[in-house]
Amino acid sequence: MESRGHSNPLLSFSSFIHQHCLRLATRLDDTKRALAQAHRNLLSPKHAHASTATLGPHHVSKSLAGTSVYTVSNSNNEFVLVSDADGAKSIGLLCFRQEDAEAFLAQVRSRRGELRGKARVVPITLDQVYMLKVEGIAFRFLPDPVQIKNALELKPANKGGFDGVPVFQSELLVVKKKNKRYCPVYFSKEDIEQELSKVSRATRGPGVSQHIAVGSLEDVLKKMEMSERSSGWEDLIFIPPGKSHSQHIKEINE
């Protein structure tokens, strides 16, 4: 799974295509078959033994459930891929904003005449993306530029750009339910600020921004993969944009 930040947080989608995506291709692999194979691998004794000490792919994948990103597929539900400048590598482009995926679709239709009218924007959940990554399928995320800007404001030391998909977390929002600890991680600064506004003023003080930590989704996933069980990293749960942590926790436990 790949991601690159932009030196300009408001870099337009068309500029991204011009800089990174010089050729379009269609993936021939069947996504459902790849996901099925990933789950079979998870159930194999060899995999189960290897993941006893650390958090396994199944746990990491489960923490991502419920959040959708958007990409473009053809009429056979195959990903439309983008290629690097020399055409040596093809990747799937995953957009956190549907409007960026719509712009990607427009580029696809303009460059690949045979896909005109047949290509469409489709959602795919992050847990599915993660399992495809486990199978070796490469993706690149296109973050929400608004959240890139928010992340840079919280981490002014990174003025040159933000590398990855911004995620936001606060220790004030850690909750315990039914003897289980949940540490919510948000994709939207606005969502976490809304949640922090519900915390008593006596606990959080006059503001909320000072209680928000920002990192990248890619770094968090790597740390989860390398962490041992009962290390605290297994408590992380990613909250879909627009939802509260209480709403999401309730939904995944139903």
mmCIF file of C-alpha atoms in Angstrom:
data_model
loop_
_atom_site.group_PDB
_atom_site.id
_atom_site.type_symbol
_atom_site.label_atom_id
_atom_site.label_comp_id
_atom_site.label_asym_id
_atom_site.label_seq_id
_atom_site.Cartn_x
_atom_site.Cartn_y
_atom_site.Cartn_z
ATOM 1 C CA MET A 1 0.000 0.000 0.000
ATOM 2 C CA GLU A 2 1.531 3.298 -1.050
ATOM 3 C CA SER A 3 0.843 6.905 -0.305
ATOM 4 C CA ARG A 4 2.613 10.132 -1.044
ATOM 5 C CA GLY A 5 1.960 13.526 0.442
ATOM 6 C CA HIS A 6 1.848 16.629 -1.702
ATOM 7 C CA SER A 7 4.212 19.588 -1.240
ATOM 8 C CA ASN A 8 1.149 21.705 -1.984
ATOM 9 C CA PRO A 9 -1.738 20.448 0.193
ATOM 10 C CA LEU A 10 -4.273 21.834 -2.267
ATOM 11 C CA LEU A 11 -2.709 20.145 -5.326
ATOM 12 C CA SER A 12 -5.487 19.607 -7.874
ATOM 13 C CA PHE A 13 -6.465 16.181 -9.079
ATOM 14 C CA SER A 14 -5.640 17.031 -12.698
ATOM 15 C CA SER A 15 -2.135 18.043 -11.610
ATOM 16 C CA PHE A 16 -1.766 14.744 -9.765
ATOM 17 C CA ILE A 17 -2.721 12.835 -12.908
ATOM 18 C CA HIS A 18 -0.279 14.864 -14.983
ATOM 19 C CA GLN A 19 2.607 14.251 -12.602
ATOM 20 C CA HIS A 20 2.038 10.631 -11.638
ATOM 21 C CA CYS A 21 -0.292 8.870 -14.041
ATOM 22 C CA LEU A 22 0.919 8.902 -17.607
ATOM 23 C CA ARG A 23 -0.719 5.716 -18.769
ATOM 24 C CA LEU A 24 -3.899 3.833 -17.855
ATOM 25 C CA ALA A 25 -4.337 0.082 -17.693
ATOM 26 C CA THR A 26 -7.037 -2.351 -16.586
ATOM 27 C CA ARG A 27 -6.318 -4.927 -13.941
ATOM 28 C CA LEU A 28 -7.255 -8.447 -15.031
ATOM 29 C CA ASP A 29 -7.284 -9.928 -11.548
ATOM 30 C CA ASP A 30 -10.657 -10.610 -10.028
ATOM 31 C CA THR A 31 -10.945 -8.581 -6.803
ATOM 32 C CA LYS A 32 -13.327 -11.008 -5.131
ATOM 33 C CA ARG A 33 -11.023 -13.932 -5.882
ATOM 34 C CA ALA A 34 -8.077 -12.061 -4.382
ATOM 35 C CA LEU A 35 -10.040 -11.274 -1.225
ATOM 36 C CA ALA A 36 -11.154 -14.896 -0.900
ATOM 37 C CA GLN A 37 -7.553 -16.048 -1.233
ATOM 38 C CA ALA A 38 -6.444 -13.557 1.400
ATOM 39 C CA HIS A 39 -8.981 -14.932 3.880
ATOM 40 C CA ARG A 40 -7.932 -18.526 3.084
ATOM 41 C CA ASN A 41 -4.336 -17.571 3.794
ATOM 42 C CA LEU A 42 -5.352 -16.053 7.120
ATOM 43 C CA LEU A 43 -6.915 -19.337 8.164
ATOM 44 C CA SER A 44 -3.873 -21.434 7.266
ATOM 45 C CA PRO A 45 -1.974 -23.002 10.240
ATOM 46 C CA LYS A 46 1.299 -21.449 9.048
ATOM 47 C CA HIS A 47 -0.182 -17.955 9.103
ATOM 48 C CA ALA A 48 -1.887 -18.484 12.438
ATOM 49 C CA HIS A 49 1.407 -19.590 14.010
ATOM 50 C CA ALA A 50 3.335 -16.645 12.576
ATOM 51 C CA SER A 51 0.874 -14.083 13.910
ATOM 52 C CA THR A 52 0.516 -15.310 17.488
ATOM 53 C CA ALA A 53 3.100 -12.852 18.864
ATOM 54 C CA THR A 54 2.003 -9.808 16.850
ATOM 55 C CA LEU A 55 -1.260 -8.387 15.625
ATOM 56 C CA GLY A 56 -2.236 -10.343 12.535
ATOM 57 C CA PRO A 57 -3.674 -8.976 9.274
ATOM 58 C CA HIS A 58 -7.169 -10.024 10.344
ATOM 59 C CA HIS A 59 -7.059 -7.793 13.434
ATOM 60 C CA VAL A 60 -5.622 -4.823 11.527
ATOM 61 C CA SER A 61 -8.202 -5.285 8.769
ATOM 62 C CA LYS A 62 -11.051 -5.461 11.282
ATOM 63 C CA SER A 63 -10.018 -2.124 12.803
ATOM 64 C CA LEU A 64 -10.499 -0.478 9.388
ATOM 65 C CA ALA A 65 -14.016 -1.816 8.748
ATOM 66 C CA GLY A 66 -16.703 0.672 7.803
ATOM 67 C CA THR A 67 -14.618 3.342 6.066
ATOM 68 C CA SER A 68 -14.953 3.601 2.297
ATOM 69 C CA VAL A 69 -12.629 5.046 -0.321
ATOM 70 C CA TYR A 70 -13.401 5.444 -4.010
ATOM 71 C CA THR A 71 -11.828 4.193 -7.210
ATOM 72 C CA VAL A 72 -12.774 3.549 -10.844
ATOM 73 C CA SER A 73 -13.688 0.169 -12.282
ATOM 74 C CA ASN A 74 -14.723 -1.076 -15.711
ATOM 75 C CA SER A 75 -17.928 -2.930 -16.557
ATOM 76 C CA ASN A 76 -16.393 -6.194 -15.267
ATOM 77 C CA ASN A 77 -15.711 -4.682 -11.829
ATOM 78 C CA GLU A 78 -11.973 -4.709 -12.521
ATOM 79 C CA PHE A 79 -9.845 -1.869 -11.206
ATOM 80 C CA VAL A 80 -8.624 0.710 -13.666
ATOM 81 C CA LEU A 81 -4.951 1.141 -12.828
ATOM 82 C CA VAL A 82 -2.529 4.006 -13.265
ATOM 83 C CA SER A 83 1.097 3.531 -14.268
ATOM 84 C CA ASP A 84 4.257 5.342 -13.279
ATOM 85 C CA ALA A 85 6.268 7.410 -15.743
ATOM 86 C CA ASP A 86 8.267 4.507 -17.209
ATOM 87 C CA GLY A 87 5.309 2.123 -17.196
ATOM 88 C CA ALA A 88 7.147 -0.341 -14.962
ATOM 89 C CA LYS A 89 4.563 -0.450 -12.213
ATOM 90 C CA SER A 90 0.769 -0.249 -12.155
ATOM 91 C CA ILE A 91 -1.191 0.704 -9.068
ATOM 92 C CA GLY A 92 -4.768 1.251 -8.013
ATOM 93 C CA LEU A 93 -5.676 4.838 -7.137
ATOM 94 C CA LEU A 94 -7.916 5.176 -4.075
ATOM 95 C CA CYS A 95 -9.535 8.532 -3.330
ATOM 96 C CA PHE A 96 -10.804 9.614 0.068
ATOM 97 C CA ARG A 97 -13.148 12.077 -1.633
ATOM 98 C CA GLN A 98 -15.733 10.868 -4.119
ATOM 99 C CA GLU A 99 -15.287 14.056 -6.135
ATOM 100 C CA ASP A 100 -11.633 13.152 -6.748
ATOM 101 C CA ALA A 101 -12.692 9.721 -7.959
ATOM 102 C CA GLU A 102 -15.157 11.425 -10.316
ATOM 103 C CA ALA A 103 -12.247 13.503 -11.676
ATOM 104 C CA PHE A 104 -10.259 10.278 -12.105
ATOM 105 C CA LEU A 105 -13.209 8.819 -14.011
ATOM 106 C CA ALA A 106 -13.224 11.823 -16.343
ATOM 107 C CA GLN A 107 -9.519 11.272 -17.035
ATOM 108 C CA VAL A 108 -10.120 7.590 -17.723
ATOM 109 C CA ARG A 109 -12.878 8.366 -20.210
ATOM 110 C CA SER A 110 -10.772 10.964 -22.003
ATOM 111 C CA ARG A 111 -7.710 8.709 -22.322
ATOM 112 C CA ARG A 112 -9.286 5.330 -22.878
ATOM 113 C CA GLY A 113 -12.026 5.623 -25.494
ATOM 114 C CA GLU A 114 -13.048 1.979 -25.135
ATOM 115 C CA LEU A 115 -13.961 2.615 -21.498
ATOM 116 C CA ARG A 116 -16.164 5.621 -22.248
ATOM 117 C CA GLY A 117 -19.583 4.907 -20.772
ATOM 118 C CA LYS A 118 -18.400 1.635 -19.205
ATOM 119 C CA ALA A 119 -16.187 2.906 -16.405
ATOM 120 C CA ARG A 120 -17.718 4.073 -13.125
ATOM 121 C CA VAL A 121 -16.802 5.202 -9.628
ATOM 122 C CA VAL A 122 -17.115 2.451 -7.037
ATOM 123 C CA PRO A 123 -16.608 2.421 -3.252
ATOM 124 C CA ILE A 124 -14.337 -0.100 -1.564
ATOM 125 C CA THR A 125 -13.869 -0.383 2.190
ATOM 126 C CA LEU A 126 -10.457 0.048 3.775
ATOM 127 C CA ASP A 127 -10.538 -3.417 5.326
ATOM 128 C CA GLN A 128 -10.933 -4.855 1.812
ATOM 129 C CA VAL A 129 -8.095 -2.653 0.561
ATOM 130 C CA TYR A 130 -5.880 -3.870 3.377
ATOM 131 C CA MET A 131 -6.509 -7.526 2.574
ATOM 132 C CA LEU A 132 -5.701 -6.895 -1.098
ATOM 133 C CA LYS A 133 -2.482 -5.236 0.044
ATOM 134 C CA VAL A 134 -1.667 -8.390 2.028
ATOM 135 C CA GLU A 135 -1.950 -10.285 -1.272
ATOM 136 C CA GLY A 136 0.590 -7.951 -2.871
ATOM 137 C CA ILE A 137 -1.733 -5.675 -4.857
ATOM 138 C CA ALA A 138 -0.348 -2.114 -4.873
ATOM 139 C CA PHE A 139 -2.467 0.950 -4.186
ATOM 140 C CA ARG A 140 -1.840 4.638 -3.803
ATOM 141 C CA PHE A 141 -4.074 6.821 -1.675
ATOM 142 C CA LEU A 142 -5.158 10.296 -2.705
ATOM 143 C CA PRO A 143 -5.933 12.006 0.628
ATOM 144 C CA ASP A 144 -8.522 14.693 1.189
ATOM 145 C CA PRO A 145 -6.576 17.962 0.624
ATOM 146 C CA VAL A 146 -8.611 19.658 3.356
ATOM 147 C CA GLN A 147 -7.300 17.122 5.879
ATOM 148 C CA ILE A 148 -3.747 17.554 4.560
ATOM 149 C CA LYS A 149 -4.124 21.266 5.268
ATOM 150 C CA ASN A 150 -5.533 20.504 8.740
ATOM 151 C CA ALA A 151 -2.631 18.172 9.501
ATOM 152 C CA LEU A 152 -0.066 20.772 8.447
ATOM 153 C CA GLU A 153 -1.707 23.337 10.721
ATOM 154 C CA LEU A 154 -1.402 20.921 13.648
ATOM 155 C CA LYS A 155 2.198 20.028 12.740
ATOM 156 C CA PRO A 156 3.731 23.294 11.530
ATOM 157 C CA ALA A 157 7.182 21.667 11.507
ATOM 158 C CA ASN A 158 6.063 19.758 8.375
ATOM 159 C CA LYS A 159 5.658 22.870 6.238
ATOM 160 C CA GLY A 160 7.205 21.130 3.235
ATOM 161 C CA GLY A 161 4.289 18.708 2.989
ATOM 162 C CA PHE A 162 2.559 15.857 4.745
ATOM 163 C CA ASP A 163 3.505 12.318 3.807
ATOM 164 C CA GLY A 164 0.526 9.973 3.792
ATOM 165 C CA VAL A 165 -3.129 10.021 4.768
ATOM 166 C CA PRO A 166 -3.678 12.188 7.876
ATOM 167 C CA VAL A 167 -5.335 10.581 10.884
ATOM 168 C CA PHE A 168 -6.215 12.268 14.179
ATOM 169 C CA GLN A 169 -6.366 10.913 17.719
ATOM 170 C CA SER A 170 -6.821 12.134 21.286
ATOM 171 C CA GLU A 171 -6.238 10.379 24.580
ATOM 172 C CA LEU A 172 -9.299 12.181 25.942
ATOM 173 C CA LEU A 173 -11.519 10.077 23.681
ATOM 174 C CA VAL A 174 -10.318 6.617 24.751
ATOM 175 C CA VAL A 175 -13.301 4.647 26.033
ATOM 176 C CA LYS A 176 -13.981 1.313 27.721
ATOM 177 C CA LYS A 177 -17.026 -0.771 26.952
ATOM 178 C CA LYS A 178 -17.706 -4.270 28.237
ATOM 179 C CA ASN A 179 -14.121 -4.702 29.494
ATOM 180 C CA LYS A 180 -12.713 -3.683 26.109
ATOM 181 C CA ARG A 181 -10.665 -0.550 25.485
ATOM 182 C CA TYR A 182 -11.189 1.501 22.315
ATOM 183 C CA CYS A 183 -8.829 4.188 21.080
ATOM 184 C CA PRO A 184 -10.651 5.964 18.218
ATOM 185 C CA VAL A 185 -8.680 7.290 15.253
ATOM 186 C CA TYR A 186 -10.350 9.800 12.922
ATOM 187 C CA PHE A 187 -9.842 10.677 9.263
ATOM 188 C CA SER A 188 -11.327 14.140 9.753
ATOM 189 C CA LYS A 189 -10.092 16.886 12.072
ATOM 190 C CA GLU A 190 -13.610 18.301 12.123
ATOM 191 C CA ASP A 191 -14.980 14.989 13.421
ATOM 192 C CA ILE A 192 -12.486 14.721 16.269
ATOM 193 C CA GLU A 193 -13.055 18.368 17.228
ATOM 194 C CA GLN A 194 -16.785 17.670 17.389
ATOM 195 C CA GLU A 195 -16.131 14.708 19.682
ATOM 196 C CA LEU A 196 -13.770 16.697 21.906
ATOM 197 C CA SER A 197 -16.341 19.464 22.250
ATOM 198 C CA LYS A 198 -18.484 16.947 24.143
ATOM 199 C CA VAL A 199 -15.728 16.384 26.733
ATOM 200 C CA SER A 200 -16.223 18.460 29.853
ATOM 201 C CA ARG A 201 -14.435 21.794 29.849
ATOM 202 C CA ALA A 202 -12.925 20.921 33.211
ATOM 203 C CA THR A 203 -11.182 17.958 31.585
ATOM 204 C CA ARG A 204 -10.083 19.469 28.283
ATOM 205 C CA GLY A 205 -9.572 23.127 29.206
ATOM 206 C CA PRO A 206 -10.582 26.079 26.993
ATOM 207 C CA GLY A 207 -9.573 24.594 23.621
ATOM 208 C CA VAL A 208 -9.485 21.286 21.794
ATOM 209 C CA SER A 209 -6.645 21.486 19.242
ATOM 210 C CA GLN A 210 -3.948 21.030 21.880
ATOM 211 C CA HIS A 211 -5.378 17.589 22.646
ATOM 212 C CA ILE A 212 -5.209 16.342 19.030
ATOM 213 C CA ALA A 213 -2.303 14.221 17.822
ATOM 214 C CA VAL A 214 -1.812 13.776 14.076
ATOM 215 C CA GLY A 215 -0.051 10.989 12.215
ATOM 216 C CA SER A 216 -0.305 9.104 8.953
ATOM 217 C CA LEU A 217 -2.528 6.101 8.298
ATOM 218 C CA GLU A 218 0.360 4.248 6.697
ATOM 219 C CA ASP A 219 2.648 4.676 9.721
ATOM 220 C CA VAL A 220 -0.098 3.663 12.132
ATOM 221 C CA LEU A 221 -0.826 0.466 10.171
ATOM 222 C CA LYS A 222 2.879 -0.443 10.079
ATOM 223 C CA LYS A 223 3.163 0.023 13.838
ATOM 224 C CA MET A 224 0.055 -2.094 14.385
ATOM 225 C CA GLU A 225 1.519 -4.861 12.223
ATOM 226 C CA MET A 226 4.758 -4.868 14.192
ATOM 227 C CA SER A 227 3.194 -4.587 17.642
ATOM 228 C CA GLU A 228 2.675 -7.426 20.058
ATOM 229 C CA ARG A 229 -0.696 -8.344 21.437
ATOM 230 C CA SER A 230 -1.652 -6.507 24.637
ATOM 231 C CA SER A 231 0.651 -3.637 23.663
ATOM 232 C CA GLY A 232 -2.217 -1.148 23.333
ATOM 233 C CA TRP A 233 -2.055 -0.925 19.540
ATOM 234 C CA GLU A 234 -4.812 -3.515 19.290
ATOM 235 C CA ASP A 235 -7.170 -0.951 20.893
ATOM 236 C CA LEU A 236 -7.103 1.312 17.834
ATOM 237 C CA ILE A 237 -10.321 1.592 15.851
ATOM 238 C CA PHE A 238 -10.713 3.804 12.780
ATOM 239 C CA ILE A 239 -13.855 5.929 12.767
ATOM 240 C CA PRO A 240 -15.548 6.497 9.383
ATOM 241 C CA PRO A 241 -15.896 10.165 8.407
ATOM 242 C CA GLY A 242 -19.094 11.741 9.687
ATOM 243 C CA LYS A 243 -19.623 9.227 12.486
ATOM 244 C CA SER A 244 -19.066 9.439 16.224
ATOM 245 C CA HIS A 245 -16.974 6.815 17.946
ATOM 246 C CA SER A 246 -19.969 5.706 20.041
ATOM 247 C CA GLN A 247 -22.067 5.179 16.914
ATOM 248 C CA HIS A 248 -19.347 3.212 15.123
ATOM 249 C CA ILE A 249 -18.476 1.051 18.133
ATOM 250 C CA LYS A 250 -22.155 0.208 18.550
ATOM 251 C CA GLU A 251 -22.456 -0.763 14.867
ATOM 252 C CA ILE A 252 -19.434 -3.071 14.818
ATOM 253 C CA ASN A 253 -20.590 -4.839 17.977
ATOM 254 C CA GLU A 254 -24.139 -5.494 16.780
#
